[in-house]
Amino acid sequence: MNNYIISLKNHRDKNIYQLSDNFSGSDSQGNVISFTNYYMEVNGMPFFGISGEFHFSRCDDTYWEDEIIKMKMNGINIISTYVFWIHHEEEKGVYRFEGRRNLCRFIELCKKHGMFVILRIGPFAHGEVRNGGLPDWLYGMDFEVRSLDEGYLLYVQRYFEKLAKQLDGLYYKDGGPIIGAQIDNEYQHSAAGWEITTGVSDEWIPTGADGDSYMVKIKELAKKAGIQVPFYTCTAWGGGAAPVKEMLPLWGGYAFWPWIFYSHKGEHPVTPEYIYRDYHNNKLPKTYNFEPFYQPETMPYACCEMGGGMMCSYHYRFVLPFESVDAMANVKLASGCNLLGYYMFRGGTNPRGQRTPFLNESQVPKLSYDYQAAIGEYGQKRPSYDRLKRIHLFIQEWGEKLCHMKTYLSEHGEEIAPTDVETLRFAVRFDGTSGFLFLNNYQDHVRTKEKRGCTVTVQMRNEEITISDISLASGENAILPFGMDMEGILLKYATVQPLTIIREEGVSTYFFFSPEGLKPRYVFDAETVKGVEGEYRQEETDKTVEIHPKQDEIDVFFVEGMKSKIRIVTLRAKESLRFYKIHLNGKQLAVLTEGTLLKDGETLRMESEREKEFIYFWPEVNNEAAEATKPVGIFKGFLLSRKKKELPLDVKEIGPARYTIQVPDHYMDGVKEMILAIQYRGDTGQLFIDGDMIADNFCNGEVWETGLKLLEHRLAGEKLTLRITPIKEGNHIKVDSTMAARKEEVDSVVASVEKILLKPVYEYRIDIKV
């Protein structure tokens, strides 16, 4: 079946109204943050929030600023962060807020770069931290945690007061960036093991039993301590307590579930995460992973934990398909989400404890929390970063319109089985005159088939649009516009995805790109078009002007309307992944580069693992210090170069599954970071300096990367020791001695190093004049 129909004939605008004062707040300048039942507002205008999780205490503070900038460059406008109690009061009554635990400084950097902040203050947080973030000493106290016991609440209050002092002056009401605070996490839904008992009695922290009253009480304690924000949030999935009159319920979704392997045997199941749904519809009150205790249309559908990656746990090793992340964003967006939230967006490394060295839970590595996130443990840019950036650019430009658009499902809707790789998955968001057709051809744990020659007919009240010849590569997703008003020129539909608009005096430039598999095509309302200029194939009827741009290069054509003239640029998929939009010295610029672009004020920098890097700008800029290079379409660029840093490594095998690695002196000269890349076979890997573990990994077949920047002084004259825990076959513990003896016997082991090398990360400063 290749012909599909979706009806919008019964469209009625959303009944949108303001939520109560529990979901609003103002600052001293009169700026107001508030919520309707469908979206967030800033000063009465729709604000499409894009939140990314970044755990400040899981990242050395020397990295913080550039990582915040990377998130902003990607389109993130809210940073959410857990504040793990155990990271700040590991020892009872001894509080630590220095270095990577300096919450105040982290929030100040978020403010500096114009990022809102949502604090996830707990007291229980989970996040694969030891005891779900609760300090060990609570285990031995004379009360039950996560309860309304006065003894427990007393310590929560004391902890919140310490946090509040760190945040003084940084709340939204004071002109700061902190707009929200999450209360507890997954209350009455999830817990964690008390790590003090794990492996002996496996005692678990309670999930809680006091319902909404507990959540409301914790919120009262936070406010009493001084943590006063425009709104408070709670995680609502899984039947968790969600007092929606007091807190904004947040949702999410993961397609990779390491936790099921506590008991699950066999292959990971195919999940229903990539089926379009309608999460803001009273007529569909419950659906997969969404069973609210309230009418869906009375609250926004907002997310805080969409799978921006996933950690490998000991019993589940896998390589994250990076296309799973933007496919998740596409599906949530189409399904009515007006506040996206990724967990994680920037991976990290657990800090060391003072009394307990490893402050994480036992199912994950001792130190690493890379999470295969869009930004890795040492600042590495992953493919998901560039794929998400395309969607975020789209939201930045058209998010306000999206906030008013309803979700419409296909005729199959939620009935499509996750294992169905034949049926075209699509949905529409529509406001009565214009909309977007969302397509998804990604599914976790099964490979979808390339879609070819599909037709979608969109039936509206006064007209019908048939979009033919829809093809989409396996694993890809797309957002196609219809009824788009382009300064008086009506784009009836297109088979390209909108990226952004660069506005110049006299003409606006619309950037689109062709998702893999789709042939680019623009169909305009003939009555709104006076003329078209450019090299293209054109088809005309009495009602439409159809433009087929070139597919083998960046294409540019102009459309003249009755009141305006616009430029349309069509990028190929590969260029869209290199695309940035920046504002520099009062001018909007489009940029193409494979590097990681950072803009700090009016200063441009770039990170790259390549000693030669190209960067292209449109409109043209001047850079007298760099060599000009061949243009790419309308983009003109420069070659940036560094002297290649080649460093030999002295690797010696000193015993079974044990190696020493001698790193050359001065290895950080001329570079921003130095990545030690290890390809190995085995169960787990650990790196040590003089017996102190500095990095670890659960082997999943991918290259294990460790940043050495912070170890420069420790490695002077020292060697790294690599220990590989082997995969053991036929192992058992022999206990047949009468003298209390135990020993492991193993038939065979797998542990080997295939390759070890150093990868320098260069930083380029880009001096241009616009």
CSV table of C-alpha atoms in Angstrom, one decimal, residues 201-380:
chain,number,residue,atom,x,y,z
A,201,SER,CA,21.3,-8.4,50.4
A,202,ASP,CA,20.3,-6.1,47.5
A,203,GLU,CA,18.3,-3.7,49.7
A,204,TRP,CA,16.3,-1.2,47.6
A,205,ILE,CA,15.3,2.3,48.3
A,206,PRO,CA,11.5,2.6,48.5
A,207,THR,CA,9.6,4.0,45.6
A,208,GLY,CA,7.4,6.0,48.0
A,209,ALA,CA,3.9,5.5,49.3
A,210,ASP,CA,2.6,9.0,50.2
A,211,GLY,CA,1.4,10.1,46.8
A,212,ASP,CA,0.8,13.7,45.9
A,213,SER,CA,1.0,14.8,49.5
A,214,TYR,CA,4.7,13.9,49.6
A,215,MET,CA,5.4,15.8,46.4
A,216,VAL,CA,3.6,18.9,47.6
A,217,LYS,CA,5.5,18.7,50.9
A,218,ILE,CA,8.9,18.6,49.2
A,219,LYS,CA,7.9,21.5,47.1
A,220,GLU,CA,6.9,23.4,50.2
A,221,LEU,CA,10.3,22.7,51.7
A,222,ALA,CA,12.1,23.9,48.6
A,223,LYS,CA,10.1,27.2,48.6
A,224,LYS,CA,10.7,27.6,52.3
A,225,ALA,CA,14.4,27.2,51.8
A,226,GLY,CA,14.4,29.9,49.2
A,227,ILE,CA,14.3,27.8,46.0
A,228,GLN,CA,11.5,29.9,44.4
A,229,VAL,CA,11.0,29.6,40.7
A,230,PRO,CA,8.2,30.3,38.2
A,231,PHE,CA,7.2,26.7,38.0
A,232,TYR,CA,8.0,23.3,39.5
A,233,THR,CA,8.0,20.0,37.6
A,234,CYS,CA,7.6,16.3,38.3
A,235,THR,CA,8.1,13.1,36.2
A,236,ALA,CA,4.7,11.7,35.5
A,237,TRP,CA,5.3,8.5,33.6
A,238,GLY,CA,4.7,5.0,35.0
A,239,GLY,CA,1.9,6.0,37.4
A,240,GLY,CA,4.2,8.3,39.3
A,241,ALA,CA,2.7,10.9,41.7
A,242,ALA,CA,2.0,14.0,39.7
A,243,PRO,CA,0.0,16.8,41.5
A,244,VAL,CA,-0.7,18.7,38.3
A,245,LYS,CA,-2.3,21.7,40.2
A,246,GLU,CA,1.1,22.3,41.7
A,247,MET,CA,3.6,21.0,39.2
A,248,LEU,CA,4.1,20.6,35.5
A,249,PRO,CA,4.1,16.9,34.6
A,250,LEU,CA,6.9,16.0,32.3
A,251,TRP,CA,7.2,12.9,30.0
A,252,GLY,CA,9.7,11.2,27.8
A,253,GLY,CA,10.6,8.0,26.1
A,254,TYR,CA,13.5,5.6,25.7
A,255,ALA,CA,14.0,2.9,23.0
A,256,PHE,CA,17.0,1.2,24.6
A,257,TRP,CA,16.3,-0.3,28.0
A,258,PRO,CA,19.3,-1.6,29.9
A,259,TRP,CA,17.2,-1.9,33.1
A,260,ILE,CA,15.1,-4.7,31.7
A,261,PHE,CA,18.1,-7.0,31.8
A,262,TYR,CA,17.9,-7.3,35.5
A,263,SER,CA,15.4,-10.0,34.7
A,264,HIS,CA,14.8,-10.2,31.0
A,265,LYS,CA,16.4,-13.0,29.0
A,266,GLY,CA,17.0,-12.9,25.3
A,267,GLU,CA,17.0,-10.2,22.7
A,268,HIS,CA,15.9,-6.6,23.4
A,269,PRO,CA,12.2,-6.2,22.3
A,270,VAL,CA,11.2,-3.8,19.5
A,271,THR,CA,9.6,-0.8,21.3
A,272,PRO,CA,6.6,1.3,20.3
A,273,GLU,CA,8.5,4.6,20.8
A,274,TYR,CA,8.6,5.5,17.1
A,275,ILE,CA,4.8,5.4,16.4
A,276,TYR,CA,3.1,8.8,16.0
A,277,ARG,CA,0.5,9.5,18.7
A,278,ASP,CA,-1.6,12.4,19.9
A,279,TYR,CA,-0.6,13.3,23.4
A,280,HIS,CA,-2.9,16.4,23.8
A,281,ASN,CA,-6.3,15.0,23.1
A,282,ASN,CA,-9.0,14.3,25.6
A,283,LYS,CA,-10.5,11.8,23.2
A,284,LEU,CA,-7.3,9.8,23.5
A,285,PRO,CA,-6.8,9.9,27.2
A,286,LYS,CA,-4.3,7.1,27.4
A,287,THR,CA,-1.7,5.6,25.0
A,288,TYR,CA,1.7,3.9,25.1
A,289,ASN,CA,3.9,5.4,27.9
A,290,PHE,CA,1.3,8.1,28.6
A,291,GLU,CA,-1.4,7.4,31.1
A,292,PRO,CA,-2.0,10.7,32.9
A,293,PHE,CA,-4.2,11.2,35.9
A,294,TYR,CA,-5.6,14.3,34.2
A,295,GLN,CA,-7.3,15.2,31.0
A,296,PRO,CA,-4.5,15.6,28.4
A,297,GLU,CA,-5.7,18.9,27.1
A,298,THR,CA,-5.6,20.6,30.5
A,299,MET,CA,-1.8,20.5,30.6
A,300,PRO,CA,1.0,20.9,28.0
A,301,TYR,CA,2.6,17.7,26.7
A,302,ALA,CA,6.2,18.5,27.7
A,303,CYS,CA,9.3,16.2,27.9
A,304,CYS,CA,12.4,16.0,30.0
A,305,GLU,CA,13.7,12.5,29.2
A,306,MET,CA,13.7,11.8,25.6
A,307,GLY,CA,16.5,9.4,24.8
A,308,GLY,CA,19.3,11.6,23.8
A,309,GLY,CA,21.6,8.6,24.2
A,310,MET,CA,21.8,5.6,26.6
A,311,MET,CA,24.5,4.1,28.7
A,312,CYS,CA,25.7,0.6,28.3
A,313,SER,CA,24.9,-1.3,31.5
A,314,TYR,CA,26.9,-4.4,32.5
A,315,HIS,CA,24.2,-6.8,31.1
A,316,TYR,CA,23.3,-4.8,28.0
A,317,ARG,CA,26.1,-3.6,25.6
A,318,PHE,CA,25.0,-1.9,22.4
A,319,VAL,CA,26.0,0.8,20.0
A,320,LEU,CA,23.4,3.5,19.9
A,321,PRO,CA,22.1,4.2,16.4
A,322,PHE,CA,22.5,8.0,16.4
A,323,GLU,CA,19.6,8.4,14.0
A,324,SER,CA,17.4,7.2,16.8
A,325,VAL,CA,17.7,10.5,18.6
A,326,ASP,CA,16.4,12.9,16.0
A,327,ALA,CA,13.8,10.3,15.0
A,328,MET,CA,12.6,10.5,18.6
A,329,ALA,CA,12.4,14.3,18.4
A,330,ASN,CA,10.5,14.1,15.1
A,331,VAL,CA,7.9,11.7,16.6
A,332,LYS,CA,7.5,13.7,19.9
A,333,LEU,CA,7.2,17.0,17.9
A,334,ALA,CA,4.5,15.6,15.6
A,335,SER,CA,2.7,14.0,18.5
A,336,GLY,CA,2.0,17.4,20.2
A,337,CYS,CA,5.1,18.1,22.2
A,338,ASN,CA,5.8,21.8,22.6
A,339,LEU,CA,8.8,21.4,25.0
A,340,LEU,CA,11.4,18.9,24.0
A,341,GLY,CA,13.8,17.6,26.6
A,342,TYR,CA,16.8,15.2,26.0
A,343,TYR,CA,18.4,13.0,28.6
A,344,MET,CA,21.4,13.1,28.2
A,345,PHE,CA,22.6,15.8,25.9
A,346,ARG,CA,26.1,16.0,27.3
A,347,GLY,CA,27.7,12.9,28.8
A,348,GLY,CA,30.1,13.0,31.7
A,349,THR,CA,32.3,11.4,34.2
A,350,ASN,CA,31.3,10.7,37.8
A,351,PRO,CA,33.2,12.6,40.4
A,352,ARG,CA,35.3,10.8,43.0
A,353,GLY,CA,34.0,10.6,46.5
A,354,GLN,CA,35.9,11.3,49.7
A,355,ARG,CA,34.7,8.2,51.7
A,356,THR,CA,33.4,6.1,48.8
A,357,PRO,CA,35.6,6.4,45.7
A,358,PHE,CA,32.9,5.6,43.1
A,359,LEU,CA,29.6,7.5,43.4
A,360,ASN,CA,27.6,5.6,40.9
A,361,GLU,CA,25.4,2.5,40.9
A,362,SER,CA,26.8,-0.9,40.2
A,363,GLN,CA,25.1,-1.6,36.8
A,364,VAL,CA,27.2,1.1,35.1
A,365,PRO,CA,30.9,1.8,34.8
A,366,LYS,CA,32.6,3.1,38.0
A,367,LEU,CA,33.4,6.5,36.4
A,368,SER,CA,32.1,6.9,32.9
A,369,TYR,CA,28.7,8.3,32.1
A,370,ASP,CA,29.3,9.1,28.5
A,371,TYR,CA,25.8,7.9,27.7
A,372,GLN,CA,26.6,7.9,23.9
A,373,ALA,CA,25.2,11.4,24.1
A,374,ALA,CA,25.2,14.1,21.4
A,375,ILE,CA,28.2,15.6,23.2
A,376,GLY,CA,30.4,13.0,24.6
A,377,GLU,CA,32.2,12.5,27.9
A,378,TYR,CA,35.2,14.6,26.8
A,379,GLY,CA,33.3,17.1,24.5
A,380,GLN,CA,33.2,14.9,21.4
